[in-house]
Short mmCIF file of C-alpha atoms and ligand atoms in Angstrom, two decimals:
data_model
loop_
_atom_site.label_atom_id
_atom_site.label_comp_id
_atom_site.label_asym_id
_atom_site.label_seq_id
_atom_site.Cartn_x
_atom_site.Cartn_y
_atom_site.Cartn_z
CA MET A 1 -10.26 17.76 32.96
CA SER A 2 -9.71 13.88 33.94
CA THR A 3 -11.86 12.34 36.86
CA LEU A 4 -8.61 11.06 38.18
CA GLY A 5 -7.66 12.80 41.46
CA ALA A 6 -3.72 13.25 41.90
CA SER A 7 -3.71 10.33 44.04
CA ASN A 8 -5.38 8.00 41.71
CA LYS A 9 -2.25 8.65 39.01
CA LYS A 10 -0.53 5.49 38.17
CA LYS A 11 2.66 5.72 39.34
CA ILE A 12 5.30 4.70 36.67
CA ALA A 13 9.22 3.96 36.39
CA ILE A 14 10.95 4.08 33.16
CA LEU A 15 14.29 1.89 33.01
CA GLY A 16 16.16 2.21 30.04
CA ALA A 17 14.78 6.08 29.53
CA SER A 18 17.09 7.34 26.95
CA GLY A 19 16.81 4.30 24.45
CA SER A 20 14.25 4.22 21.78
CA ILE A 21 11.49 2.78 24.10
CA GLY A 22 12.17 4.69 27.07
CA THR A 23 12.06 8.01 25.04
CA GLN A 24 8.78 7.02 23.24
CA ALA A 25 7.84 6.15 27.00
CA LEU A 26 8.04 9.54 28.08
CA ASP A 27 6.17 10.83 25.21
CA VAL A 28 3.43 8.84 26.20
CA TYR A 29 3.66 9.73 29.83
CA GLU A 30 3.81 13.48 28.42
CA LYS A 31 0.18 13.29 26.63
CA HIS A 32 -1.08 11.70 29.71
CA LYS A 33 0.30 13.12 32.53
CA ASP A 34 -3.39 13.49 34.17
CA LYS A 35 -3.62 9.70 34.27
CA LEU A 36 0.30 8.94 35.25
CA GLU A 37 2.71 10.08 37.50
CA LEU A 38 6.36 9.84 36.92
CA VAL A 39 8.43 8.71 39.66
CA ALA A 40 11.89 7.21 38.58
CA LEU A 41 14.06 7.34 35.46
CA SER A 42 17.35 5.30 35.33
CA VAL A 43 20.05 5.51 32.14
CA HIS A 44 22.97 3.38 31.50
CA THR A 45 25.44 6.26 30.59
CA SER A 46 23.23 8.75 29.14
CA VAL A 47 23.45 11.43 32.19
CA ASN A 48 22.63 14.08 30.08
CA ALA A 49 19.09 12.75 28.71
CA LEU A 50 18.30 11.58 32.34
CA LEU A 51 18.96 15.27 33.66
CA THR A 52 16.59 16.84 30.93
CA ALA A 53 14.04 14.46 31.52
CA ALA A 54 14.27 14.95 35.83
CA HIS A 55 14.22 18.68 35.48
CA LYS A 56 11.47 19.02 32.86
CA TYR A 57 9.24 16.65 34.78
CA LYS A 58 10.33 17.01 38.24
CA VAL A 59 11.39 13.07 39.04
CA LYS A 60 12.34 12.69 42.77
CA HIS A 61 14.45 9.19 42.27
CA LEU A 62 16.99 8.61 39.44
CA LEU A 63 19.36 5.97 38.60
CA VAL A 64 22.57 5.82 36.45
CA SER A 65 23.55 2.46 36.16
CA ASP A 66 27.31 2.72 35.06
CA GLU A 67 28.81 2.91 38.51
CA THR A 68 31.85 4.90 36.98
CA LEU A 69 29.51 7.77 36.74
CA LYS A 70 29.40 8.27 40.47
CA ASP A 71 31.24 11.43 40.65
CA ASP A 72 30.22 12.76 37.67
CA PRO A 73 29.58 16.76 38.01
CA ARG A 74 26.97 16.88 35.86
CA LEU A 75 25.09 15.60 38.39
CA ASP A 76 25.83 18.24 41.07
CA SER A 77 22.53 20.32 39.39
CA LEU A 78 20.03 18.25 40.80
CA PRO A 79 17.59 19.61 43.76
CA SER A 80 18.41 18.19 47.09
CA ASP A 81 15.02 16.26 47.47
CA VAL A 82 15.92 13.82 44.89
CA SER A 83 17.52 10.67 45.42
CA LEU A 84 20.16 9.48 42.88
CA TYR A 85 21.17 5.74 42.82
CA PHE A 86 24.14 3.64 41.06
CA GLY A 87 24.50 0.18 39.97
CA ARG A 88 22.46 -2.66 39.11
CA SER A 89 21.32 -3.72 41.83
CA ALA A 90 19.70 -0.74 42.69
CA LEU A 91 18.23 -0.49 39.06
CA SER A 92 16.17 -3.96 39.93
CA GLU A 93 14.91 -2.32 43.12
CA LEU A 94 14.25 0.76 41.54
CA GLY A 95 10.67 0.04 41.82
CA SER A 96 10.86 -0.37 45.09
CA LEU A 97 12.49 2.31 45.82
CA SER A 98 10.46 4.69 43.96
CA GLY A 99 7.19 3.53 45.29
CA ALA A 100 5.80 2.81 41.52
CA ASP A 101 3.08 0.74 40.51
CA ILE A 102 4.39 -0.34 37.36
CA VAL A 103 8.18 -0.79 36.21
CA LEU A 104 8.81 -0.54 32.45
CA ASN A 105 11.60 -2.36 31.70
CA ALA A 106 13.18 -0.91 28.60
CA LEU A 107 16.90 -1.74 29.20
CA VAL A 108 18.58 -3.79 26.24
CA GLY A 109 19.97 -7.48 26.36
CA SER A 110 19.98 -9.69 29.50
CA VAL A 111 21.07 -7.35 31.84
CA GLY A 112 17.48 -6.76 32.40
CA LEU A 113 17.13 -10.26 33.63
CA GLN A 114 17.60 -9.46 37.47
CA THR A 115 15.27 -6.45 37.58
CA SER A 116 12.06 -8.37 36.15
CA TYR A 117 12.89 -10.89 38.49
CA GLU A 118 12.62 -8.29 41.18
CA THR A 119 9.98 -5.99 39.79
CA LEU A 120 7.78 -9.35 39.63
CA LYS A 121 8.72 -10.57 43.01
CA ASN A 122 7.73 -7.24 44.53
CA ASN A 123 4.36 -7.61 43.41
CA LYS A 124 4.85 -4.56 40.86
CA VAL A 125 3.31 -4.70 37.39
CA LEU A 126 5.85 -5.16 35.25
CA ALA A 127 5.63 -3.22 31.24
CA LEU A 128 7.94 -5.16 29.58
CA ALA A 129 10.18 -4.04 26.46
CA ASN A 130 13.02 -6.25 27.33
CA LYS A 131 12.13 -9.66 25.85
CA GLU A 132 15.56 -10.76 26.58
CA SER A 133 14.92 -11.36 30.24
CA LEU A 134 12.20 -13.87 29.32
CA VAL A 135 13.85 -15.54 26.91
CA VAL A 136 16.75 -16.11 29.14
CA GLY A 137 14.60 -16.39 32.28
CA GLY A 138 11.25 -17.37 31.38
CA GLU A 139 10.90 -20.21 33.46
CA LEU A 140 12.08 -18.29 36.51
CA LEU A 141 9.82 -15.51 36.12
CA MET A 142 6.57 -16.83 34.89
CA PRO A 143 5.79 -18.62 38.62
CA LEU A 144 6.37 -14.98 40.02
CA VAL A 145 3.31 -13.87 37.87
CA GLN A 146 0.30 -13.72 40.30
CA GLU A 147 -2.55 -12.47 37.47
CA ARG A 148 -2.15 -12.19 33.76
CA ALA A 149 -1.83 -8.47 33.51
CA GLN A 150 0.70 -8.04 36.36
CA LEU A 151 3.17 -8.82 32.92
CA MET A 152 2.26 -6.40 30.46
CA PRO A 153 4.23 -6.96 26.54
CA VAL A 154 5.28 -3.78 25.13
CA ASP A 155 6.49 -6.03 22.27
CA SER A 156 4.06 -4.81 19.57
CA GLU A 157 3.17 -8.60 18.78
CA HIS A 158 3.02 -9.99 22.06
CA SER A 159 0.77 -6.94 22.81
CA ALA A 160 -1.43 -7.68 20.18
CA ILE A 161 -1.71 -11.23 21.34
CA PHE A 162 -2.86 -9.99 24.85
CA GLN A 163 -5.35 -8.21 23.35
CA CYS A 164 -6.75 -11.19 21.22
CA PHE A 165 -6.71 -13.01 24.11
CA GLU A 166 -8.90 -10.64 26.11
CA GLY A 167 -12.41 -12.30 26.78
CA GLU A 168 -11.11 -15.76 25.17
CA SER A 169 -10.52 -18.78 27.43
CA ARG A 170 -6.94 -20.34 26.94
CA ALA A 171 -8.32 -23.33 26.35
CA ASP A 172 -10.22 -22.60 23.45
CA LEU A 173 -6.85 -21.55 21.73
CA TYR A 174 -5.70 -23.16 18.31
CA LYS A 175 -2.36 -21.49 17.31
CA ILE A 176 -0.48 -18.23 17.83
CA TRP A 177 0.20 -16.44 14.22
CA LEU A 178 3.35 -14.57 15.62
CA THR A 179 3.64 -12.21 12.19
CA ALA A 180 7.06 -10.44 11.29
CA SER A 181 7.77 -7.79 8.86
CA GLY A 182 10.50 -10.07 7.01
CA GLY A 183 13.08 -6.94 7.75
CA PRO A 184 15.50 -5.14 5.35
CA PHE A 185 17.07 -8.50 4.13
CA PHE A 186 13.63 -10.43 3.17
CA GLY A 187 13.85 -12.51 -0.08
CA LYS A 188 17.86 -12.03 0.33
CA SER A 189 19.55 -15.71 -0.14
CA LEU A 190 22.68 -16.39 2.52
CA ALA A 191 25.14 -15.94 -0.15
CA GLU A 192 23.93 -12.19 -0.60
CA LEU A 193 24.11 -11.78 2.99
CA GLU A 194 27.24 -12.34 3.64
CA ASN A 195 28.78 -8.54 2.70
CA VAL A 196 25.60 -6.41 3.90
CA SER A 197 26.88 -3.30 5.97
CA VAL A 198 25.63 -2.24 8.93
CA ARG A 199 24.10 0.22 7.40
CA ASP A 200 22.06 -1.90 5.49
CA ALA A 201 21.12 -4.28 8.56
CA LEU A 202 19.57 -1.41 10.48
CA SER A 203 17.54 0.53 7.98
CA HIS A 204 14.16 -1.47 9.03
CA PRO A 205 11.44 -0.89 6.36
CA ASN A 206 8.51 -0.34 8.79
CA TRP A 207 9.33 0.32 12.54
CA SER A 208 11.97 2.93 14.02
CA MET A 209 13.70 1.05 17.00
CA GLY A 210 17.01 0.85 18.80
CA LYS A 211 20.32 -0.78 17.31
CA LYS A 212 20.34 -3.80 18.99
CA ILE A 213 17.10 -4.99 18.07
CA SER A 214 17.07 -3.80 14.27
CA ILE A 215 19.83 -6.15 13.91
CA ASP A 216 17.88 -9.10 15.18
CA SER A 217 14.97 -7.79 12.87
CA ALA A 218 17.47 -7.98 10.26
CA THR A 219 18.78 -11.60 10.87
CA LEU A 220 14.93 -12.79 12.25
CA MET A 221 16.97 -13.43 15.46
CA ASN A 222 14.20 -10.65 16.95
CA LYS A 223 11.57 -13.40 16.01
CA GLY A 224 13.27 -16.29 17.46
CA LEU A 225 13.37 -14.31 20.73
CA GLU A 226 9.53 -13.50 20.36
CA VAL A 227 8.90 -17.15 20.06
CA ILE A 228 10.44 -18.16 23.25
CA GLU A 229 8.93 -14.91 24.65
CA ALA A 230 5.46 -15.65 23.33
CA LYS A 231 5.84 -19.15 25.06
CA HIS A 232 6.41 -18.28 28.05
CA LEU A 233 4.04 -15.15 27.97
CA PHE A 234 1.02 -17.34 26.99
CA ASP A 235 1.97 -20.84 28.54
CA VAL A 236 1.75 -21.89 25.12
CA ASP A 237 3.31 -24.94 23.37
CA PHE A 238 6.46 -24.05 20.36
CA ASP A 239 4.12 -26.02 18.16
CA GLN A 240 0.99 -23.71 18.84
CA ILE A 241 3.40 -20.77 17.73
CA GLU A 242 3.77 -19.93 13.95
CA VAL A 243 5.78 -17.41 12.75
CA LEU A 244 4.01 -15.50 9.31
CA ILE A 245 5.89 -12.89 7.51
CA GLN A 246 3.10 -9.76 6.71
CA ARG A 247 5.46 -7.51 4.80
CA GLN A 248 3.67 -4.31 5.64
CA SER A 249 3.84 -5.12 9.22
CA ALA A 250 0.13 -3.79 9.43
CA ILE A 251 -0.80 -6.78 11.14
CA HIS A 252 0.85 -7.02 14.46
CA SER A 253 0.29 -10.51 15.35
CA MET A 254 -2.93 -12.76 15.27
CA VAL A 255 -4.76 -15.59 17.39
CA GLU A 256 -6.70 -18.45 16.01
CA PHE A 257 -9.13 -20.19 18.06
CA VAL A 258 -10.10 -23.98 18.04
CA ASP A 259 -13.60 -22.98 16.04
CA GLY A 260 -11.15 -21.56 13.00
CA SER A 261 -12.18 -18.08 14.10
CA ILE A 262 -9.05 -15.67 13.76
CA LYS A 263 -8.62 -12.23 15.52
CA ALA A 264 -5.91 -10.09 14.49
CA HIS A 265 -4.80 -6.80 15.87
CA LEU A 266 -4.06 -4.30 13.21
CA GLY A 267 -2.62 -0.50 13.75
CA ALA A 268 -0.43 1.62 12.86
CA THR A 269 3.65 0.58 13.28
CA ASP A 270 4.29 2.51 16.36
CA MET A 271 5.77 1.29 19.60
CA ARG A 272 3.97 4.22 21.88
CA ILE A 273 0.54 1.97 21.15
CA PRO A 274 1.92 -1.18 23.00
CA ILE A 275 3.69 0.93 25.56
CA GLN A 276 0.52 3.23 26.22
CA TYR A 277 -1.47 0.22 26.65
CA ALA A 278 0.55 -1.38 29.54
CA PHE A 279 -0.11 1.73 31.47
CA SER A 280 -3.91 2.16 30.11
CA TYR A 281 -4.73 -1.14 31.02
CA PRO A 282 -7.54 -2.37 31.03
CA ASN A 283 -8.82 0.67 30.13
CA ARG A 284 -7.74 2.38 26.75
CA TRP A 285 -6.74 6.41 26.46
CA ASP A 286 -6.88 8.26 23.60
CA SER A 287 -3.82 8.82 20.78
CA PRO A 288 -2.99 11.34 18.71
CA LEU A 289 -1.05 9.09 16.66
CA GLU A 290 -1.20 8.47 12.94
CA ARG A 291 -4.27 6.68 11.96
CA ILE A 292 -3.83 3.16 9.68
CA SER A 293 -4.84 4.03 6.54
CA PHE A 294 -6.25 1.26 4.31
CA ALA A 295 -5.70 2.94 1.21
CA ASP A 296 -2.55 3.43 1.64
CA ILE A 297 -2.25 -0.35 2.38
CA ALA A 298 -3.69 -1.04 -0.17
CA ARG A 299 -2.65 -4.81 -0.21
CA MET A 300 -1.04 -7.31 2.42
CA ASP A 301 1.61 -9.98 1.67
CA PHE A 302 2.17 -12.97 3.48
CA TYR A 303 4.70 -15.20 3.52
CA TYR A 304 6.55 -18.49 5.49
CA PRO A 305 9.84 -17.06 6.61
CA ASP A 306 12.92 -18.52 4.91
CA VAL A 307 14.92 -20.60 7.82
CA ASP A 308 17.80 -21.75 5.38
CA THR A 309 18.57 -18.12 4.94
CA PHE A 310 17.38 -16.62 8.36
CA LYS A 311 19.36 -19.35 10.38
CA CYS A 312 19.27 -17.41 13.39
CA LEU A 313 15.53 -17.64 13.62
CA SER A 314 15.58 -22.08 13.08
CA LEU A 315 18.41 -21.84 16.14
CA ALA A 316 16.50 -19.83 18.24
CA LEU A 317 13.40 -22.01 18.01
CA GLU A 318 15.55 -25.14 18.27
CA ALA A 319 17.30 -23.50 21.55
CA GLY A 320 13.35 -22.63 22.53
CA LYS A 321 12.24 -26.15 22.37
CA THR A 322 15.60 -27.75 24.31
CA GLY A 323 14.94 -25.31 26.77
CA LYS A 324 16.75 -25.14 30.00
CA SER A 325 19.99 -23.03 29.97
CA ALA A 326 19.74 -23.29 25.73
CA PRO A 327 17.57 -19.96 25.70
CA CYS A 328 20.61 -18.33 27.60
CA MET A 329 23.40 -19.35 25.39
CA LEU A 330 21.71 -18.58 22.15
CA ASN A 331 20.69 -14.91 23.76
CA ALA A 332 24.64 -14.65 25.14
CA ALA A 333 26.06 -15.64 21.94
CA ASN A 334 23.60 -13.34 19.93
CA GLU A 335 24.31 -10.40 21.95
CA VAL A 336 27.88 -10.74 21.80
CA ALA A 337 27.46 -11.34 17.99
CA VAL A 338 25.56 -8.25 17.26
CA LYS A 339 28.02 -5.78 19.16
CA HIS A 340 30.88 -7.23 17.21
CA PHE A 341 28.66 -6.85 14.28
CA LEU A 342 27.89 -3.47 14.69
CA GLU A 343 31.59 -2.44 15.91
CA GLY A 344 32.65 -4.00 12.20
CA THR A 345 34.70 -6.82 13.95
CA ILE A 346 32.72 -9.51 12.18
CA GLY A 347 29.87 -10.17 9.03
CA PHE A 348 26.58 -10.40 9.22
CA ASN A 349 26.58 -14.28 8.35
CA ASP A 350 28.99 -14.48 11.34
CA ILE A 351 26.73 -13.72 13.99
CA TYR A 352 24.46 -17.03 13.31
CA ARG A 353 27.54 -18.73 12.90
CA THR A 354 28.51 -18.08 16.45
CA VAL A 355 25.46 -18.35 17.83
CA GLU A 356 25.80 -21.92 16.23
CA HIS A 357 29.11 -22.79 17.23
CA MET A 358 28.50 -21.53 20.63
CA LEU A 359 24.97 -23.85 20.82
CA GLU A 360 27.00 -27.10 19.57
CA GLN A 361 29.75 -26.45 22.53
CA HIS A 362 27.41 -25.60 25.41
CA THR A 363 26.65 -28.48 28.14
CA LEU A 364 22.91 -27.94 29.12
CA THR A 365 22.10 -27.23 32.85
CA LYS A 366 18.91 -26.67 34.41
CA LEU A 367 18.00 -23.27 35.57
CA THR A 368 17.42 -23.35 39.55
CA ASN A 369 17.45 -19.83 41.00
CA ILE A 370 17.90 -16.06 39.70
CA ASP A 371 21.78 -15.64 40.70
CA ASP A 372 23.32 -18.71 39.10
CA LEU A 373 21.66 -17.59 35.88
CA CYS A 374 22.47 -14.37 36.35
CA GLU A 375 26.17 -16.13 36.38
CA LEU A 376 26.31 -18.23 33.56
CA ASP A 377 24.55 -15.44 31.18
CA TYR A 378 27.89 -13.69 32.18
CA GLU A 379 30.02 -17.11 31.21
CA CYS A 380 28.03 -17.62 28.41
CA LYS A 381 29.16 -13.86 27.17
CA GLN A 382 32.56 -14.29 28.12
CA LYS A 383 32.76 -17.61 26.32
CA THR A 384 31.38 -16.18 23.22
CA GLU A 385 33.73 -12.77 23.39
CA GLU A 386 36.90 -15.55 23.95
CA TYR A 387 35.59 -17.60 20.47
CA ILE A 388 34.57 -14.45 18.44
CA VAL A 389 38.06 -12.87 19.32
CA THR A 390 39.97 -15.73 18.83
CA THR A 391 38.20 -17.23 15.40
CA PHE A 392 37.31 -14.39 13.23
CA ARG A 393 40.83 -11.98 13.29
MG1 LIG B 1 8.35 -7.49 18.66
#
């Protein structure tokens, strides 16, 4: 029996409930119903997944962000005490509308930006799986964070770093070692990557993830985005973050302190651990997940990343250091290029070529407010779309 009464449960909202992180979050909720109350769910178009979860867990606030589904007859089956919302602006307010304490932003891409912004502005805890919103809008989001635990990273590396920082003074930081698996194309040359298939790129060796992040992991763009994410989350300089390949993904990241001590976070490669930590903090809850077996790992291999082959990583680092609107352009170009790669319109190396070209032609602007940034993000995506359509057909 839990010692928590019903009123002490943490109220959670899961945005992007049908995706990889969303469904794993539902799994965490299922196991910890005595400590969590699920107050809201959102999907983009997956109405069936929304209805299944809503009926199963009796969720009172539901949202479909694709407004064209407004008259979908499947939604008629909902009980009358359920509040149903549509569209992106309601999505960014769903945390407030549902009275959630914690909003898990598991949306894919920079569409999550406005939601992250409103969640922080409304003093909710933001459990952030949508790294793109921090990459694009970190300069506008971070000033809204009142205390460290208001922004809980749901990215395995950043959750690891967050945990390594527990009980430490930020002034004692020497370096963050941001670990990477290296992805499915580790050890390959740029020429060898020219003709890889979507299927090859989607087959990540260690983690089970959504399509967009799987491609980002194959190009190492994901690691570049994560460097920018870490820079904002932990308020460090870029030269205090070093990417390190750890092939087995047993180490989820490390923090080195001024005295030479290094704290590493290890665990199974299962996203339900960082998701649960974002909900349980400052406590830890038990977990039925598979434990790490050191005998199975047997060895750990470390390498520095090959930035000549994985050009997306160097492009991201450069854009991060440039700051202002450069990360917005980088992310927008990448999102559109990845979409085209998945659709078969462009090749794998065309992803970095597109991002490189779009950054070269981009005119830097200062980020002033969230509406302008969302508009800029939209424009950057439109321009990339035009570039790809005219260049690669
Ligand atoms: Mg990660």
